Amino acid sequence: MRKKTIEDYVELVYDLQKSKKIVHTNDIAFALDINPASVTEIFQKLNEEGYINYEKYTGARLTKKGRELAIKTKRKHNIITEFLVILGVNKKIAEIDACEMEHIIHPSTLETIIKFVEVIKNCNVTPFWLDRLKKYVKTGKLADCPSELTEICLKYSKIKN
């Protein structure tokens, strides 16, 4: 079974399990707008691979292995979404993109994105370059970098190197 399919299903089961102890095929079918028979087939495979405990007509629950994968996938999704929103991507589009990107991103790239998000979130003021980027994304017009900031940046880069 494809990694994306496994991650999407365990993440959805995880989300649904928050409000219900047992997740039924109809819950998944409704959420994904697909045939319940397709969900049954996937549930059987996820059960065989140890991600869920599934009993026909009773429903499914995540195993420890499934819960760990769901939490890891959800974390990737949230970080990527936050990163894209910081860059100025519309929240709904960022959610859609993160859902695709979370399955293919290299772990070292994700770690760099996590660090970037942490730096931005722990900054008391929005960096001038981020404001500049957001304006560019919004208007399509790239403003000149303010000369006084250019001088400060050049001085800072010389000190650092």
PDB file of C-alpha atoms in Angstrom:
ATOM      1  CA  MET A   1       0.000   0.000   0.000  1.00  0.00           C
ATOM      2  CA  ARG A   2       1.237   3.503  -0.811  1.00  0.00           C
ATOM      3  CA  LYS A   3       2.749   5.565   2.008  1.00  0.00           C
ATOM      4  CA  LYS A   4       0.399   8.471   1.217  1.00  0.00           C
ATOM      5  CA  THR A   5      -2.686   6.263   1.517  1.00  0.00           C
ATOM      6  CA  ILE A   6      -1.529   4.797   4.819  1.00  0.00           C
ATOM      7  CA  GLU A   7      -0.699   8.218   6.273  1.00  0.00           C
ATOM      8  CA  ASP A   8      -3.949   9.813   5.074  1.00  0.00           C
ATOM      9  CA  TYR A   9      -6.090   7.038   6.530  1.00  0.00           C
ATOM     10  CA  VAL A  10      -4.349   6.791   9.906  1.00  0.00           C
ATOM     11  CA  GLU A  11      -4.445  10.591  10.225  1.00  0.00           C
ATOM     12  CA  LEU A  12      -8.184  10.611   9.494  1.00  0.00           C
ATOM     13  CA  VAL A  13      -8.855   7.726  11.899  1.00  0.00           C
ATOM     14  CA  TYR A  14      -6.835   9.607  14.520  1.00  0.00           C
ATOM     15  CA  ASP A  15      -8.923  12.758  14.032  1.00  0.00           C
ATOM     16  CA  LEU A  16     -12.210  10.829  14.139  1.00  0.00           C
ATOM     17  CA  GLN A  17     -11.141   8.834  17.199  1.00  0.00           C
ATOM     18  CA  LYS A  18     -11.002  12.063  19.181  1.00  0.00           C
ATOM     19  CA  SER A  19     -14.802  12.185  19.196  1.00  0.00           C
ATOM     20  CA  LYS A  20     -15.489   8.426  18.937  1.00  0.00           C
ATOM     21  CA  LYS A  21     -13.726   5.431  20.388  1.00  0.00           C
ATOM     22  CA  ILE A  22     -14.431   3.279  17.349  1.00  0.00           C
ATOM     23  CA  VAL A  23     -14.283   4.543  13.763  1.00  0.00           C
ATOM     24  CA  HIS A  24     -16.600   2.882  11.265  1.00  0.00           C
ATOM     25  CA  THR A  25     -16.111   2.498   7.539  1.00  0.00           C
ATOM     26  CA  ASN A  26     -19.103   4.792   6.981  1.00  0.00           C
ATOM     27  CA  ASP A  27     -17.363   7.560   8.999  1.00  0.00           C
ATOM     28  CA  ILE A  28     -14.377   7.429   6.652  1.00  0.00           C
ATOM     29  CA  ALA A  29     -16.525   6.999   3.541  1.00  0.00           C
ATOM     30  CA  PHE A  30     -18.545  10.081   4.478  1.00  0.00           C
ATOM     31  CA  ALA A  31     -15.442  12.155   5.267  1.00  0.00           C
ATOM     32  CA  LEU A  32     -13.755  11.235   1.972  1.00  0.00           C
ATOM     33  CA  ASP A  33     -16.935  11.001  -0.119  1.00  0.00           C
ATOM     34  CA  ILE A  34     -16.115   7.463  -1.257  1.00  0.00           C
ATOM     35  CA  ASN A  35     -17.780   4.067  -1.242  1.00  0.00           C
ATOM     36  CA  PRO A  36     -17.760   2.269   2.164  1.00  0.00           C
ATOM     37  CA  ALA A  37     -16.628  -0.936   0.418  1.00  0.00           C
ATOM     38  CA  SER A  38     -13.404   0.851  -0.596  1.00  0.00           C
ATOM     39  CA  VAL A  39     -12.821   1.810   3.029  1.00  0.00           C
ATOM     40  CA  THR A  40     -13.361  -1.785   4.148  1.00  0.00           C
ATOM     41  CA  GLU A  41     -10.649  -2.919   1.748  1.00  0.00           C
ATOM     42  CA  ILE A  42      -8.208  -0.287   3.032  1.00  0.00           C
ATOM     43  CA  PHE A  43      -9.094  -1.060   6.662  1.00  0.00           C
ATOM     44  CA  GLN A  44      -8.313  -4.730   6.062  1.00  0.00           C
ATOM     45  CA  LYS A  45      -4.892  -3.825   4.650  1.00  0.00           C
ATOM     46  CA  LEU A  46      -4.172  -1.365   7.481  1.00  0.00           C
ATOM     47  CA  ASN A  47      -5.147  -4.097   9.939  1.00  0.00           C
ATOM     48  CA  GLU A  48      -2.774  -6.572   8.255  1.00  0.00           C
ATOM     49  CA  GLU A  49       0.061  -4.017   8.413  1.00  0.00           C
ATOM     50  CA  GLY A  50      -0.560  -3.321  12.110  1.00  0.00           C
ATOM     51  CA  TYR A  51      -1.786   0.274  11.897  1.00  0.00           C
ATOM     52  CA  ILE A  52      -5.333  -0.409  13.116  1.00  0.00           C
ATOM     53  CA  ASN A  53      -7.326  -3.082  14.882  1.00  0.00           C
ATOM     54  CA  TYR A  54     -10.291  -3.663  12.614  1.00  0.00           C
ATOM     55  CA  GLU A  55     -13.286  -5.946  12.955  1.00  0.00           C
ATOM     56  CA  LYS A  56     -15.936  -6.046  10.268  1.00  0.00           C
ATOM     57  CA  TYR A  57     -19.255  -4.506  11.442  1.00  0.00           C
ATOM     58  CA  THR A  58     -17.564  -3.261  14.635  1.00  0.00           C
ATOM     59  CA  GLY A  59     -15.085  -0.685  13.375  1.00  0.00           C
ATOM     60  CA  ALA A  60     -11.461   0.269  13.806  1.00  0.00           C
ATOM     61  CA  ARG A  61      -9.082   1.702  16.360  1.00  0.00           C
ATOM     62  CA  LEU A  62      -5.517   2.817  15.854  1.00  0.00           C
ATOM     63  CA  THR A  63      -2.779   0.624  17.229  1.00  0.00           C
ATOM     64  CA  LYS A  64       0.241   2.167  18.925  1.00  0.00           C
ATOM     65  CA  LYS A  65       2.054   1.974  15.562  1.00  0.00           C
ATOM     66  CA  GLY A  66      -0.877   3.697  13.825  1.00  0.00           C
ATOM     67  CA  ARG A  67      -1.195   6.404  16.471  1.00  0.00           C
ATOM     68  CA  GLU A  68       2.531   7.196  16.272  1.00  0.00           C
ATOM     69  CA  LEU A  69       2.339   7.491  12.479  1.00  0.00           C
ATOM     70  CA  ALA A  70      -0.803   9.643  12.691  1.00  0.00           C
ATOM     71  CA  ILE A  71       0.791  12.038  15.188  1.00  0.00           C
ATOM     72  CA  LYS A  72       3.968  12.270  13.092  1.00  0.00           C
ATOM     73  CA  THR A  73       1.951  12.923   9.906  1.00  0.00           C
ATOM     74  CA  LYS A  74      -0.262  15.492  11.620  1.00  0.00           C
ATOM     75  CA  ARG A  75       2.817  17.304  12.961  1.00  0.00           C
ATOM     76  CA  LYS A  76       4.332  17.468   9.464  1.00  0.00           C
ATOM     77  CA  HIS A  77       1.026  18.717   8.068  1.00  0.00           C
ATOM     78  CA  ASN A  78       0.701  21.463  10.695  1.00  0.00           C
ATOM     79  CA  ILE A  79       4.303  22.671  10.343  1.00  0.00           C
ATOM     80  CA  ILE A  80       4.128  22.782   6.540  1.00  0.00           C
ATOM     81  CA  THR A  81       0.789  24.627   6.702  1.00  0.00           C
ATOM     82  CA  GLU A  82       2.224  27.158   9.135  1.00  0.00           C
ATOM     83  CA  PHE A  83       5.309  27.636   6.961  1.00  0.00           C
ATOM     84  CA  LEU A  84       3.224  28.267   3.849  1.00  0.00           C
ATOM     85  CA  VAL A  85       0.963  30.718   5.683  1.00  0.00           C
ATOM     86  CA  ILE A  86       4.052  32.596   6.944  1.00  0.00           C
ATOM     87  CA  LEU A  87       5.133  32.920   3.312  1.00  0.00           C
ATOM     88  CA  GLY A  88       1.775  34.483   2.473  1.00  0.00           C
ATOM     89  CA  VAL A  89      -0.101  31.492   1.050  1.00  0.00           C
ATOM     90  CA  ASN A  90      -3.857  31.534   1.670  1.00  0.00           C
ATOM     91  CA  LYS A  91      -4.696  29.250   4.669  1.00  0.00           C
ATOM     92  CA  LYS A  92      -7.078  26.993   2.700  1.00  0.00           C
ATOM     93  CA  ILE A  93      -4.562  26.532  -0.098  1.00  0.00           C
ATOM     94  CA  ALA A  94      -1.780  25.977   2.450  1.00  0.00           C
ATOM     95  CA  GLU A  95      -3.862  23.167   4.024  1.00  0.00           C
ATOM     96  CA  ILE A  96      -4.382  21.507   0.632  1.00  0.00           C
ATOM     97  CA  ASP A  97      -0.704  21.810  -0.307  1.00  0.00           C
ATOM     98  CA  ALA A  98       0.470  20.591   3.097  1.00  0.00           C
ATOM     99  CA  CYS A  99      -1.694  17.496   2.673  1.00  0.00           C
ATOM    100  CA  GLU A 100       0.300  16.603  -0.438  1.00  0.00           C
ATOM    101  CA  MET A 101       3.710  17.795   0.710  1.00  0.00           C
ATOM    102  CA  GLU A 102       3.632  15.983   4.063  1.00  0.00           C
ATOM    103  CA  HIS A 103       4.071  12.645   2.272  1.00  0.00           C
ATOM    104  CA  ILE A 104       7.047  13.520   0.095  1.00  0.00           C
ATOM    105  CA  ILE A 105       9.146  16.028   2.007  1.00  0.00           C
ATOM    106  CA  HIS A 106      12.633  14.914   2.980  1.00  0.00           C
ATOM    107  CA  PRO A 107      13.177  14.772   6.759  1.00  0.00           C
ATOM    108  CA  SER A 108      16.107  17.215   6.627  1.00  0.00           C
ATOM    109  CA  THR A 109      13.996  19.698   4.655  1.00  0.00           C
ATOM    110  CA  LEU A 110      11.234  19.354   7.226  1.00  0.00           C
ATOM    111  CA  GLU A 111      13.706  19.993  10.052  1.00  0.00           C
ATOM    112  CA  THR A 112      14.866  23.186   8.330  1.00  0.00           C
ATOM    113  CA  ILE A 113      11.249  24.306   7.880  1.00  0.00           C
ATOM    114  CA  ILE A 114      10.564  23.578  11.560  1.00  0.00           C
ATOM    115  CA  LYS A 115      13.536  25.746  12.543  1.00  0.00           C
ATOM    116  CA  PHE A 116      12.422  28.532  10.205  1.00  0.00           C
ATOM    117  CA  VAL A 117       8.915  28.520  11.699  1.00  0.00           C
ATOM    118  CA  GLU A 118      10.346  28.532  15.235  1.00  0.00           C
ATOM    119  CA  VAL A 119      12.617  31.488  14.432  1.00  0.00           C
ATOM    120  CA  ILE A 120       9.720  33.482  12.996  1.00  0.00           C
ATOM    121  CA  LYS A 121       7.335  32.575  15.834  1.00  0.00           C
ATOM    122  CA  ASN A 122       9.914  33.538  18.470  1.00  0.00           C
ATOM    123  CA  CYS A 123      10.679  36.919  16.956  1.00  0.00           C
ATOM    124  CA  ASN A 124       9.013  39.895  18.669  1.00  0.00           C
ATOM    125  CA  VAL A 125       8.779  41.825  15.410  1.00  0.00           C
ATOM    126  CA  THR A 126       8.172  40.674  11.887  1.00  0.00           C
ATOM    127  CA  PRO A 127      11.465  40.790   9.957  1.00  0.00           C
ATOM    128  CA  PHE A 128      11.448  43.481   7.268  1.00  0.00           C
ATOM    129  CA  TRP A 129      12.161  40.913   4.544  1.00  0.00           C
ATOM    130  CA  LEU A 130       9.097  38.893   5.549  1.00  0.00           C
ATOM    131  CA  ASP A 131       6.860  41.967   5.383  1.00  0.00           C
ATOM    132  CA  ARG A 132       8.424  42.738   2.019  1.00  0.00           C
ATOM    133  CA  LEU A 133       7.752  39.184   0.805  1.00  0.00           C
ATOM    134  CA  LYS A 134       4.114  39.259   1.981  1.00  0.00           C
ATOM    135  CA  LYS A 135       3.517  42.561   0.164  1.00  0.00           C
ATOM    136  CA  TYR A 136       5.099  41.105  -2.970  1.00  0.00           C
ATOM    137  CA  VAL A 137       2.928  37.977  -2.755  1.00  0.00           C
ATOM    138  CA  LYS A 138      -0.191  40.097  -2.212  1.00  0.00           C
ATOM    139  CA  THR A 139       0.434  42.791  -4.834  1.00  0.00           C
ATOM    140  CA  GLY A 140       2.806  41.140  -7.296  1.00  0.00           C
ATOM    141  CA  LYS A 141       5.033  44.210  -7.045  1.00  0.00           C
ATOM    142  CA  LEU A 142       8.490  43.862  -5.550  1.00  0.00           C
ATOM    143  CA  ALA A 143       9.413  46.987  -3.607  1.00  0.00           C
ATOM    144  CA  ASP A 144      13.007  48.146  -3.445  1.00  0.00           C
ATOM    145  CA  CYS A 145      14.829  47.164  -0.309  1.00  0.00           C
ATOM    146  CA  PRO A 146      15.092  50.282   1.883  1.00  0.00           C
ATOM    147  CA  SER A 147      18.648  51.628   1.610  1.00  0.00           C
ATOM    148  CA  GLU A 148      19.100  52.045   5.381  1.00  0.00           C
ATOM    149  CA  LEU A 149      18.156  48.391   5.866  1.00  0.00           C
ATOM    150  CA  THR A 150      20.487  47.306   3.083  1.00  0.00           C
ATOM    151  CA  GLU A 151      23.372  49.025   4.875  1.00  0.00           C
ATOM    152  CA  ILE A 152      22.475  47.372   8.184  1.00  0.00           C
ATOM    153  CA  CYS A 153      22.202  43.966   6.500  1.00  0.00           C
ATOM    154  CA  LEU A 154      25.540  44.366   4.767  1.00  0.00           C
ATOM    155  CA  LYS A 155      27.190  45.420   8.005  1.00  0.00           C
ATOM    156  CA  TYR A 156      25.618  42.469   9.845  1.00  0.00           C
ATOM    157  CA  SER A 157      26.702  39.958   7.210  1.00  0.00           C
ATOM    158  CA  LYS A 158      30.297  41.257   7.394  1.00  0.00           C
ATOM    159  CA  ILE A 159      30.321  40.888  11.166  1.00  0.00           C
ATOM    160  CA  LYS A 160      28.914  37.375  10.908  1.00  0.00           C
ATOM    161  CA  ASN A 161      31.385  36.201   8.263  1.00  0.00           C
TER     162      ASN A 161
END
